Coordinates of C-alpha atoms in Angstrom, one line a residue:
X1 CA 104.2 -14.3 12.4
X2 CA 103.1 -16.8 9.1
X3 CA 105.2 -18.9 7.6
X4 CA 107.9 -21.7 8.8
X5 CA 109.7 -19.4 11.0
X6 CA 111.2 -19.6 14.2
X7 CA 111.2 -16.9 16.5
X8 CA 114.4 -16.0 18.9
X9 CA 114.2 -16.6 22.5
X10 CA 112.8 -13.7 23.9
X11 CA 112.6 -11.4 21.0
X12 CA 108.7 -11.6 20.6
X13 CA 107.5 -7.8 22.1
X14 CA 104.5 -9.9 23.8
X15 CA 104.9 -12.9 26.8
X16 CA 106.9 -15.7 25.1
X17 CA 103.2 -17.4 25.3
X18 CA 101.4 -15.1 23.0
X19 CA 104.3 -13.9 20.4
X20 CA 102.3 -11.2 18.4
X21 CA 105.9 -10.3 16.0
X22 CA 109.2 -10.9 16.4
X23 CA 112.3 -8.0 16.7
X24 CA 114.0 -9.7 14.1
X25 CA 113.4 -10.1 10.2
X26 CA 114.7 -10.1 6.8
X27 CA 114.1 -9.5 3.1
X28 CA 115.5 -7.4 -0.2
X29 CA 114.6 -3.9 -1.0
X30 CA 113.5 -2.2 -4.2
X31 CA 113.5 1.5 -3.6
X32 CA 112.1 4.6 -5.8
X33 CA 113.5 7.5 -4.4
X34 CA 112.0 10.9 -5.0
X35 CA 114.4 13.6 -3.8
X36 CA 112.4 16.7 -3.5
X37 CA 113.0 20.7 -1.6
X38 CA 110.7 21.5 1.0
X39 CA 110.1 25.0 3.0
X40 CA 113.0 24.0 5.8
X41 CA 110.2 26.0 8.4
X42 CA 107.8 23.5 7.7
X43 CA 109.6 20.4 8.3
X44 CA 111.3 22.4 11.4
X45 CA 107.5 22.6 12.4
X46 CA 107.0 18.7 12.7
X47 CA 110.2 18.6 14.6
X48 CA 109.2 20.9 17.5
X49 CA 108.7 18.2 19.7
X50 CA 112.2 16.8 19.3
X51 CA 115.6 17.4 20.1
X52 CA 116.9 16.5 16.2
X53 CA 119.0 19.5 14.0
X54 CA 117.6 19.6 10.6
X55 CA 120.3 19.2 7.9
X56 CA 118.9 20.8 5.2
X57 CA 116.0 21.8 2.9
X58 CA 115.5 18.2 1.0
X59 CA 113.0 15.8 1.9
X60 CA 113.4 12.4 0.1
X61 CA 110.0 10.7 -0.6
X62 CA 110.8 6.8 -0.4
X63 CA 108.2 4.0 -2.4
X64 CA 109.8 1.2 -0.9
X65 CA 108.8 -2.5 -1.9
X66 CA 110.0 -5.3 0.4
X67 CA 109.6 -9.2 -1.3
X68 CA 110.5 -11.7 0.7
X69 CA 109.7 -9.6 4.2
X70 CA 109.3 -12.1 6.9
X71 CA 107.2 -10.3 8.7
X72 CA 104.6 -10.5 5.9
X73 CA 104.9 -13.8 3.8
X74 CA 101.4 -14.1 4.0
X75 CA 101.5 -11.5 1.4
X76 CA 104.6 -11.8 -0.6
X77 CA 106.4 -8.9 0.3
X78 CA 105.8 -5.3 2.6
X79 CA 105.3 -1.7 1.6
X80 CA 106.5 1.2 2.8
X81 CA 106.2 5.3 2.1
X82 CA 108.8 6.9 4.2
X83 CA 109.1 10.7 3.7
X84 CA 112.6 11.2 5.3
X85 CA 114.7 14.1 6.2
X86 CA 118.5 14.3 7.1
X87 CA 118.7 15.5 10.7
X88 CA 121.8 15.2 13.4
X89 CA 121.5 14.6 17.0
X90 CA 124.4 15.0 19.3
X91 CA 127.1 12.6 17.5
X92 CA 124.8 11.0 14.8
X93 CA 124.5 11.9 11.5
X94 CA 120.9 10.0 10.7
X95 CA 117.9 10.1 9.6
X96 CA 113.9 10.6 10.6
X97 CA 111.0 10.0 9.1
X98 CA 107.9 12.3 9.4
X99 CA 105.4 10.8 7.5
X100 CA 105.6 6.4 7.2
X101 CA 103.1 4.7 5.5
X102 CA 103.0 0.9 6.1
X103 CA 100.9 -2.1 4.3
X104 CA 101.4 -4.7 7.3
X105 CA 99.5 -4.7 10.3
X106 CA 102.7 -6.3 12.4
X107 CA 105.0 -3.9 10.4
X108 CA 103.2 -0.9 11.3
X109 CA 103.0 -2.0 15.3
X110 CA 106.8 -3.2 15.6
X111 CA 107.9 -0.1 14.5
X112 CA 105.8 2.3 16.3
X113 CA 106.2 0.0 19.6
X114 CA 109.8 -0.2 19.2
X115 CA 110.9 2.2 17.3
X116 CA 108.8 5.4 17.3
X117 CA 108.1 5.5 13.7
X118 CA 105.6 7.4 12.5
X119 CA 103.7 4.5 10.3
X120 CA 100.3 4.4 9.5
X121 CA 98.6 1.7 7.4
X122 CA 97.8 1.8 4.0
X123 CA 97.2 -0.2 0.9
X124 CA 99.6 0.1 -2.3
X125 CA 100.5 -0.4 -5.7
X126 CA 104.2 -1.2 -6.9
X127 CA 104.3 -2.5 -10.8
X128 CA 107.5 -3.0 -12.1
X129 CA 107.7 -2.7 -16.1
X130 CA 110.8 -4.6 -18.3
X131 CA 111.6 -1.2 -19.2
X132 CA 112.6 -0.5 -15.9
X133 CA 109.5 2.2 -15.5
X134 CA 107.8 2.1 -12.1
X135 CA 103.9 3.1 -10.9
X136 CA 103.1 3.4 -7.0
X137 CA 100.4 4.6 -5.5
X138 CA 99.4 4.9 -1.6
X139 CA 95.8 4.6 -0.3
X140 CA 94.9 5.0 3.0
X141 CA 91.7 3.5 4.1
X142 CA 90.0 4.1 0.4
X143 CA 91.6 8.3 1.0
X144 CA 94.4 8.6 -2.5
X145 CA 97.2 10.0 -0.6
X146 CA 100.9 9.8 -3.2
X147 CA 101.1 8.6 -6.8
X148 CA 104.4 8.4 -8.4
X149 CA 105.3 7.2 -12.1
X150 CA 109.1 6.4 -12.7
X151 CA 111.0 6.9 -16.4
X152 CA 114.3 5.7 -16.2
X153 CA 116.8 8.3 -17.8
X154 CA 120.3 8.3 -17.9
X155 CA 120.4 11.7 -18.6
X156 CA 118.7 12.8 -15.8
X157 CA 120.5 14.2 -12.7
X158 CA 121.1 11.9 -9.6
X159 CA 119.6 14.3 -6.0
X160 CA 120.3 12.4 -2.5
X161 CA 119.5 13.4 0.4
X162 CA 122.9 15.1 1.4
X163 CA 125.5 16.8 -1.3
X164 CA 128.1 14.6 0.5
X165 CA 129.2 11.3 -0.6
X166 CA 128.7 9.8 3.1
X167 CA 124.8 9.8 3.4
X168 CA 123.3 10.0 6.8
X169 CA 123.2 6.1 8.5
X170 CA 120.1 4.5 10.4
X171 CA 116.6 6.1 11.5
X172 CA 116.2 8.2 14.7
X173 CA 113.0 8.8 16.6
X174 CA 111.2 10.1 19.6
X175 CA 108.7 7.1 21.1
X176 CA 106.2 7.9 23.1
X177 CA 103.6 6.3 25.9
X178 CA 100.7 8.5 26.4
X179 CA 99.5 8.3 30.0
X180 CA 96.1 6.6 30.5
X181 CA 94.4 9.1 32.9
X182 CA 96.0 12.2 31.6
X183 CA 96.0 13.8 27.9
X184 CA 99.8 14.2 28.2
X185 CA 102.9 11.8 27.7
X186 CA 103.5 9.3 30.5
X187 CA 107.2 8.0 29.0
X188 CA 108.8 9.3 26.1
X189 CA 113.1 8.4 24.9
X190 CA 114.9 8.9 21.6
X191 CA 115.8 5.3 19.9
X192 CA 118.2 5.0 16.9
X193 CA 118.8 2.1 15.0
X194 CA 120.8 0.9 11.7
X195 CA 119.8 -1.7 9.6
X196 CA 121.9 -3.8 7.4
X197 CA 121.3 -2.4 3.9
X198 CA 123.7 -2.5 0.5
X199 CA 121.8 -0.5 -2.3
X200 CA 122.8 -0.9 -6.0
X201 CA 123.9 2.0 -7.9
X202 CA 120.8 4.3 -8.2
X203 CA 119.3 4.5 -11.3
X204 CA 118.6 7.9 -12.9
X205 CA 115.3 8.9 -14.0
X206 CA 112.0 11.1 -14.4
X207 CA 109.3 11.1 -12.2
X208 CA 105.8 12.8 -11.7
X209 CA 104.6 12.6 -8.3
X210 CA 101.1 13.7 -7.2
X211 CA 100.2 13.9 -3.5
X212 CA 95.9 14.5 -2.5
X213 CA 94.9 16.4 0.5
X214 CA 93.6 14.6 3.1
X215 CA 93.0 16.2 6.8
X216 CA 94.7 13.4 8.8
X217 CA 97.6 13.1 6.1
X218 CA 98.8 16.5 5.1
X219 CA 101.1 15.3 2.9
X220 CA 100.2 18.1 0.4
X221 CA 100.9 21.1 2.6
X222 CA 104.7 20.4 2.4
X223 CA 104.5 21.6 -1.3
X224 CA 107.4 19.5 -2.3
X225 CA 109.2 20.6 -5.4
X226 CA 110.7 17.4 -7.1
X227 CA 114.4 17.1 -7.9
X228 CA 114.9 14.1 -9.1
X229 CA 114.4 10.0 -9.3
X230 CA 116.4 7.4 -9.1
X231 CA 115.4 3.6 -8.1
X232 CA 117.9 1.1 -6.3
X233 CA 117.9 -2.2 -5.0
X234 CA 119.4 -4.2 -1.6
X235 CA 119.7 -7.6 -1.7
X236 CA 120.7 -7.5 2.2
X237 CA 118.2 -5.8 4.3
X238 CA 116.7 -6.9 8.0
X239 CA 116.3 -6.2 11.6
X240 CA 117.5 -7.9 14.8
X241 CA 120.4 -7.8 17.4
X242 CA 122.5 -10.5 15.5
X243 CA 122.7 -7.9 12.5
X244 CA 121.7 -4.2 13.3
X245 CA 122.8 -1.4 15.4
X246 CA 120.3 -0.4 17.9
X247 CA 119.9 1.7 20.9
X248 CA 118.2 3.6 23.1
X249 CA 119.8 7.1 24.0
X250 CA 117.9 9.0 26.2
X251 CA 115.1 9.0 27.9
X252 CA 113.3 12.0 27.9
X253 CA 110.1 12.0 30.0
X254 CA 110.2 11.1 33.1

């Protein structure tokens, strides 16, 4: 952790002595969301291995910029790609992620640790013009993996996620151990959790989004077909018992 900031008791994921990153933390949200329609057999595919329904055929590609993130105010604010997909799971109507990109190291462990998310680092661009016009870009270890550039347009149609006006709430994933003598999975649970988060209207635009192959990132292969653009903004967004909804549901090895 940087900065003047005082961690909760026993909310730091190593020995109160050696605090690598706190559960908790805070910042706004500026979010360019590309709505796109993927083959629903080849996000089925990356969903084998868990016990999530998939909604539907829509896969929301999420360039998400973070000023302000306590977890990196070394830095000024946190980057995220989260490539997202609506799925349900007994009661919950939520959310996973099957590709996250992240730009802080402490980011990209708390979430995997805790969490299950899928991040992986990555370096970014996020430049914001008067206009309102937006260009992103994710690298990952020098390898050009998304590029997006943003035209607002009122006449341009609004896509989300789900046709319905409730969207789906909070992120659900599968976290997993692997065992250290075996090449199989020593502990494995499903954890859902729901952040405090109050977007602004979305903005309606025109984007162009190019994605580049890469063997360990195969971004390209879900041949995304783009449906629309639109940008928002949270003012609230953050993590931590005192505000968020979090649990684990089920364990599912052992």
């Amino acid at each position: 952790m940087f900065g003047k900031y005082q961690m909760h008791p026993g909310s730091g994921v190593n020995p109160p002595y050696s605090p690598a990153y706190p559960v908790e933390w805070e910042c706004a949200l500026r979010t360019l969301e590309v709505m796109t329609r993927v083959d629903p057999a080849k996000t089925r595919a990356l969903l084998a291995d868990t016990p999530f329904d998939l909604v539907n055929d829509r896969v929301a590609f999420r360039f998400m910029a973070s000023p302000g993130h306590t977890l990196s105010l070394h830095q000024g604010r946190m980057f995220d790609l989260m490539v997202t997909v609506a799925v349900r799971y007994e009661d919950l109507f939520t959310q996973t992620h099957i590709y996250m990109y992240c730009s802080d190291p402490m980011g990209i462990a708390a979430g995997r640790e805790l969490f299950g998310y899928t991040k992986k680092d990555c370096t970014f661009r996020f430049d914001e013009a008067e206009t309102g016009a937006i260009e992103s870009a994710v690298i990952r270890r020098g390898v050009p993996l998304a590029e997006v550039s943003f035209t607002p347009d009122p006449q341009a149609p609004i896509v989300r996620l789900v046709d319905d006006g409730e969207q789906p709430g909070g992120e659900i994933h599968v976290r997993r151990l692997p065992h250290p003598e075996r090449l199989e999975t020593a502990y494995a649970d499903v954890v859902y959790r729901r952040t405090p988060i109050a977007y602004s209207a979305p903005v309606a635009g025109r984007a162009v989004m190019n994605l580049h192959e890469s063997v360990f990132d195969p971004l390209t292969e879900l041949e995304p077909e783009v449906l629309s653009a639109q940008f928002m903004v949270s003012d609230v967004y953050g993590g931590g018992f005192a505000v968020e909804d979090r649990r684990l549901l089920k364990r599912l090895i052992p």
